[in-house]
Amino acid sequence: MEKLTVVSGVGVPLRRSNVDTDQIIPAVFLKRVTKSGFDDALFYAWRRNPEFVLNRSEYANGKILVTGPDFGTGSSREHAVWALHDYGFKVIISPRFADIFYGNTAKNGVLAAIMPQESIELLWKLLEEEPGRSMTVDLIERTVTCGDVTLPFEVNDYTRWRLMNGYDDIDLTLQHEDDITAYEKLRAERFPFKPKTLPAKHMPEHRIASAREQDEGEWSGPISGQRGALSTGPELRRDLRAA
């Protein structure tokens, strides 16, 4: 997992609260078997509206999402974080996150930074005054800088340590590889009749890049060509099932 210490990039103001994981990525996309390729699925229904913030060119390269309270509620699907990461977001700022979603962010290289609502309101104001404005999130100092304003954010020490070192769950496990190997050797000697455990495989690191980094020009997601018409009710459900 890529180390995260300082992130600079376009800030995206998402003036919504109680954004659940089904709004982040609909359940229809959970049938995919990979951890990448979910950028087109992010906020699938909302992106049908041409006025939605992510459809504005100023925010096309957003890396930092500033949103309202209770972000990531609902289903525990880890795909929600995969979609945000694959789209290009490295930091999500909110006054409050759902517990499981918060845990999933740290496992997938995304910082969930907690700030009070008044700080969020100020960031929204600054980002909307100058669409496309760049921000800097410093995990070392635990600060967010936007223009001339620098504000503190909260993150627990364990999550901060994991992100700064780029440790996912497998990385943490492999730190004890010598102990695991010794145990497996002892287990094989004492209990030769039990199945053997396969040795750990060290795979080369592979960065999951956002599809936008490939300079593909006009967005060509699964709903391209339909962005001018916002469907609701049965029509939207049919579209989702057909995707």
Coordinates of C-alpha atoms in Angstrom, one line a residue:
M1 CA 0.0 0.0 0.0
E2 CA 1.3 3.4 -0.9
K3 CA 2.5 5.6 2.0
L4 CA 0.5 8.7 2.8
T5 CA 2.0 11.6 4.6
V6 CA 1.2 14.9 2.7
V7 CA -1.5 15.1 0.1
S8 CA -2.0 18.2 -2.1
G9 CA -4.7 18.5 -4.8
V10 CA -8.0 19.8 -5.8
G11 CA -10.6 19.9 -3.0
V12 CA -14.2 18.9 -3.8
P13 CA -17.1 20.3 -1.7
L14 CA -19.8 17.7 -1.3
R15 CA -22.6 19.5 0.6
R16 CA -24.4 16.3 1.7
S17 CA -24.8 14.5 5.0
N18 CA -25.7 10.9 5.8
V19 CA -24.1 9.6 2.6
D20 CA -24.5 5.9 2.9
T21 CA -22.4 3.2 1.1
D22 CA -25.2 2.5 -1.4
Q23 CA -25.0 6.1 -2.6
I24 CA -21.2 5.9 -2.8
I25 CA -21.4 2.7 -4.9
P26 CA -24.7 0.9 -5.7
A27 CA -24.9 -2.8 -4.8
V28 CA -25.2 -3.8 -8.4
F29 CA -21.4 -3.2 -8.8
L30 CA -20.5 -5.5 -6.0
K31 CA -20.5 -8.5 -8.3
R32 CA -17.1 -7.5 -9.7
V33 CA -14.3 -9.7 -8.5
T34 CA -11.4 -7.2 -8.6
K35 CA -10.5 -4.3 -6.3
S36 CA -10.0 -1.8 -9.1
G37 CA -12.1 -0.3 -11.9
F38 CA -14.8 1.1 -9.7
D39 CA -14.2 4.8 -10.5
D40 CA -17.2 4.9 -12.9
A41 CA -19.4 3.4 -10.2
L42 CA -18.7 6.2 -7.7
F43 CA -21.8 8.1 -6.8
Y44 CA -23.4 6.4 -9.8
A45 CA -27.0 7.8 -9.4
W46 CA -25.9 11.3 -8.5
R47 CA -23.6 11.6 -11.5
R48 CA -26.6 11.3 -13.8
N49 CA -27.3 14.9 -12.9
P50 CA -25.1 17.2 -15.0
E51 CA -25.1 19.7 -12.1
F52 CA -23.5 17.2 -9.6
V53 CA -20.2 18.5 -8.3
L54 CA -18.1 15.7 -9.8
N55 CA -19.5 16.5 -13.3
R56 CA -18.0 20.0 -13.2
S57 CA -14.6 20.3 -15.0
E58 CA -13.1 22.4 -12.1
Y59 CA -13.3 19.3 -9.9
A60 CA -12.2 16.7 -12.5
N61 CA -8.9 16.0 -10.7
G62 CA -10.2 16.1 -7.1
K63 CA -8.1 14.3 -4.5
I64 CA -9.7 15.6 -1.3
L65 CA -13.4 15.2 -0.7
V66 CA -15.0 17.6 1.9
T67 CA -18.4 16.3 3.0
G68 CA -21.0 16.5 5.7
P69 CA -21.5 14.3 8.8
D70 CA -22.2 10.6 8.9
F71 CA -20.3 9.7 5.8
G72 CA -20.1 6.0 4.9
T73 CA -23.2 4.7 6.9
G74 CA -25.2 1.7 5.9
S75 CA -23.7 -1.5 4.4
S76 CA -20.2 -2.4 5.4
R77 CA -19.1 -2.9 1.8
E78 CA -15.4 -2.2 1.4
H79 CA -16.1 -1.4 -2.3
A80 CA -17.1 2.1 -1.1
V81 CA -13.5 2.9 -0.2
W82 CA -12.2 1.1 -3.3
A83 CA -14.4 3.3 -5.5
L84 CA -13.3 6.5 -3.8
H85 CA -9.6 5.5 -4.0
D86 CA -9.9 4.4 -7.6
Y87 CA -11.5 7.6 -8.6
G88 CA -8.5 9.5 -7.2
F89 CA -9.5 10.6 -3.7
K90 CA -6.8 10.2 -1.1
V91 CA -8.5 12.1 1.7
I92 CA -12.1 12.3 2.9
I93 CA -12.9 15.1 5.4
S94 CA -16.1 14.9 7.5
P95 CA -17.3 15.7 11.0
R96 CA -18.2 12.1 11.6
F97 CA -17.8 8.7 9.8
A98 CA -19.5 5.4 10.2
D99 CA -17.2 3.1 12.2
I100 CA -16.8 0.3 9.7
F101 CA -16.2 2.7 6.8
Y102 CA -13.6 4.5 8.9
G103 CA -11.8 1.2 9.5
N104 CA -11.9 0.3 5.8
T105 CA -10.3 3.6 4.8
A106 CA -7.1 2.9 6.8
K107 CA -6.8 -0.6 5.2
N108 CA -7.0 0.9 1.7
G109 CA -4.7 3.9 1.8
V110 CA -7.4 6.6 2.3
L111 CA -7.3 9.1 5.1
A112 CA -10.6 9.8 6.9
A113 CA -9.9 13.1 8.6
I114 CA -12.4 14.3 11.3
M115 CA -13.1 18.1 11.6
P116 CA -15.9 20.0 13.4
Q117 CA -18.8 21.2 11.3
E118 CA -17.8 24.8 11.5
S119 CA -14.4 24.0 9.9
I120 CA -16.2 22.0 7.2
E121 CA -18.5 25.0 6.5
L122 CA -15.4 27.2 6.1
L123 CA -13.7 24.8 3.7
W124 CA -16.9 24.5 1.6
K125 CA -17.0 28.3 1.4
L126 CA -13.4 28.6 0.3
L127 CA -13.7 25.8 -2.3
E128 CA -16.9 27.2 -3.8
E129 CA -15.5 30.7 -4.0
E130 CA -12.7 29.4 -6.1
P131 CA -13.7 26.1 -7.8
G132 CA -10.7 24.0 -8.5
R133 CA -8.7 25.4 -5.6
S134 CA -5.9 23.2 -4.3
M135 CA -5.7 22.1 -0.7
T136 CA -3.0 20.4 1.4
V137 CA -3.5 17.8 4.0
D138 CA -0.5 17.1 6.2
L139 CA -0.9 13.8 8.1
I140 CA 2.4 14.5 9.9
E141 CA 1.1 17.7 11.5
R142 CA -2.5 16.8 11.3
T143 CA -3.5 20.0 9.5
V144 CA -5.5 21.0 6.5
T145 CA -4.5 24.1 4.5
C146 CA -6.8 25.8 2.1
G147 CA -5.7 29.2 0.8
D148 CA -4.5 31.2 3.8
V149 CA -6.4 29.1 6.3
T150 CA -4.9 26.2 8.2
L151 CA -7.1 24.0 10.4
P152 CA -6.4 21.0 12.6
F153 CA -8.1 17.6 12.0
E154 CA -8.4 14.4 14.1
V155 CA -7.1 11.0 13.3
N156 CA -6.3 8.2 15.8
D157 CA -2.7 7.4 16.3
Y158 CA -3.0 3.8 15.1
T159 CA -4.6 4.8 11.8
R160 CA -2.1 7.6 11.3
W161 CA 0.8 5.1 11.9
R162 CA -0.7 2.6 9.4
L163 CA -1.2 5.3 6.6
M164 CA 2.2 6.9 7.1
N165 CA 3.9 3.5 6.7
G166 CA 1.6 2.2 4.0
Y167 CA 0.6 -0.9 6.0
D168 CA -2.4 -2.9 4.9
D169 CA -3.5 -6.0 6.8
I170 CA -1.2 -8.3 4.8
D171 CA 1.8 -6.0 5.5
L172 CA 1.0 -6.2 9.2
T173 CA 0.8 -9.9 9.1
L174 CA 4.1 -10.3 7.2
Q175 CA 5.9 -8.4 9.9
H176 CA 5.6 -11.6 11.9
E177 CA 6.6 -13.9 9.0
D178 CA 9.6 -15.4 10.9
D179 CA 7.3 -16.3 13.8
I180 CA 4.7 -17.8 11.5
T181 CA 7.4 -19.8 9.7
A182 CA 8.7 -21.1 13.0
Y183 CA 5.3 -22.0 14.2
E184 CA 4.4 -23.9 10.9
K185 CA 7.7 -25.9 11.2
L186 CA 6.9 -26.8 14.8
R187 CA 3.3 -27.7 13.9
A188 CA 4.5 -30.0 11.0
E189 CA 6.9 -31.8 13.4
R190 CA 4.3 -32.3 16.2
F191 CA 1.3 -32.9 14.0
P192 CA 2.5 -34.4 10.7
F193 CA -1.0 -35.8 10.0
K194 CA -2.5 -32.2 9.7
P195 CA -2.6 -30.4 6.4
K196 CA 0.3 -28.2 5.6
T197 CA 0.0 -24.4 5.2
L198 CA 1.3 -23.0 1.9
P199 CA 4.2 -20.6 2.2
A200 CA 3.5 -16.8 1.9
K201 CA 3.9 -15.4 -1.6
H202 CA 5.6 -12.1 -2.0
M203 CA 3.9 -10.3 -4.9
P204 CA 5.3 -7.2 -6.5
E205 CA 3.5 -4.0 -5.5
H206 CA 1.0 -2.8 -8.0
R207 CA -0.4 0.7 -7.7
I208 CA -4.1 1.0 -8.5
A209 CA -4.3 4.2 -10.6
S210 CA -7.4 6.3 -11.3
A211 CA -8.8 5.9 -14.8
R212 CA -8.6 9.7 -15.1
E213 CA -4.8 9.6 -15.1
Q214 CA -4.9 7.9 -18.5
D215 CA -6.0 11.1 -20.2
E216 CA -9.1 9.5 -21.8
G217 CA -10.7 12.8 -22.5
E218 CA -14.5 13.0 -22.1
W219 CA -15.8 10.8 -19.4
S220 CA -17.0 7.5 -20.9
G221 CA -18.4 5.6 -17.9
P222 CA -21.3 3.1 -18.0
I223 CA -23.9 6.0 -18.1
S224 CA -22.2 8.3 -20.6
G225 CA -24.6 9.7 -23.1
Q226 CA -27.3 9.8 -20.4
R227 CA -26.0 12.6 -18.2
G228 CA -28.5 15.1 -19.4
A229 CA -31.4 13.2 -18.1
L230 CA -31.8 12.4 -14.4
S231 CA -33.9 9.2 -13.9
T232 CA -35.6 8.3 -10.7
G233 CA -37.8 5.5 -9.5
P234 CA -38.4 2.4 -11.8
E235 CA -36.3 3.9 -14.7
L236 CA -33.2 4.3 -12.5
R237 CA -33.7 0.8 -11.0
R238 CA -33.9 -0.7 -14.5
D239 CA -30.7 1.2 -15.5
L240 CA -28.9 -0.1 -12.5
R241 CA -30.0 -3.7 -13.2
A242 CA -28.9 -3.5 -16.8
A243 CA -25.4 -2.1 -15.9

